[in-house]
């Protein structure tokens, strides 16, 4: 299995570290890159400036509430860009609000995951996401 | 037969306005209460038309609907203003919200109408202020609990991670500290979760529509299936009516009550729960009765207060929000809820859902 290139868009260092720990425990083949605001996420995806050599992510984990450019705007930009729209984007947020869920899917999010409050559940969710997007599914880049 | 002077004394003593009119709507009697409310003296209004006490914009409606309809009605007494706002007009030209009860009598062959008028200005003002402050409180609770969850999730996650990585690698005292921290964070999460649910009763309720409570209970039983199996419990459901309600909230209400009945079971007996309904005036009264541990009758009101618990968390887990949610749901539907019990004798929770139709 080729390692999954994972781009985590998350401004909270505590959450970034939790995802790192979850990946470490899962011991699945993947590489983690982190963008701490929405504008940086788009620069990474478009390989702009210092990110010219950034790999194309096999999965983007996107928080909704971000500085500069929030997650909804990032989602709209990615899904509105013919060169990027086939990159799977999974929203990973604390919000369970119906309006947020509906909006995310309307903007063509590939999935919407509420960050579990419990650590075990959180780790299990991260593991399941990497297993699914890194191993179960076939993406355009794989064929 | 009551003495006329005695009756006159009572009429003058009443703080409500008491007004008698004839079939032509001329004022015959105008007591002291009416003088205070309307600002007219009896001498100024007796013999004059009633409509001088009604704001001009309500007069056509009054003539077209209220009196003719009541004159033709079978009933001889009625209360106005409970469902629809009724307004009076003071001498000063000021309008005021009123509650009016009217009765029809025949005196010496003459048709007369009596009206008892209550000025509800103050009450309406309180109600409006109360509604506003409740709405603000709900909004605050909702926002606060959302924003509190975020840092709390960090505390909970990292204390759990600490436990996972370092349990048994520090000294036993450290393990205890970690355990308390983990439990505290988890408990606070549960509290915030339940507070959110409580605030949602007011902020995210749906419109009331006809709901078959039998279907609702069937849903509750499916949801409680695992708990029923685990406890060996049985729920007997009687014939349940269709009521006008928020189906989701009704389900939550029954769910909380039946789940409580299963939770507070006696250690030596499988839980038996009965859910029944009966008419009670213009409402349906529902009863959820169990054979559980019960409680002292003096706590029958306190248990509906948020965070009030009768047991330690070690005995029975919970946040103390469930029955507060039940109360809020019932009150949103215009009903009341109460509990009766005695230690060891099981408990019964009765609530009403108004249904004037049947």
Coordinates of C-alpha atoms in Angstrom, one line a residue, chain B residues 295-303 310 339 341-343:
Chain B
X295 CA -38.3 8.3 46.7
X296 CA -39.5 10.3 49.6
X297 CA -42.6 12.3 48.7
X298 CA -41.0 15.5 49.9
X299 CA -38.6 15.4 46.9
X300 CA -41.5 15.2 44.4
X301 CA -40.9 18.8 43.2
X302 CA -37.2 19.1 43.6
X303 CA -36.4 16.2 41.2
X310 CA -31.3 12.2 45.1
X339 CA -44.4 12.8 40.5
X341 CA -43.8 8.0 45.2
X342 CA -42.8 6.5 48.5
X343 CA -39.5 4.8 49.3

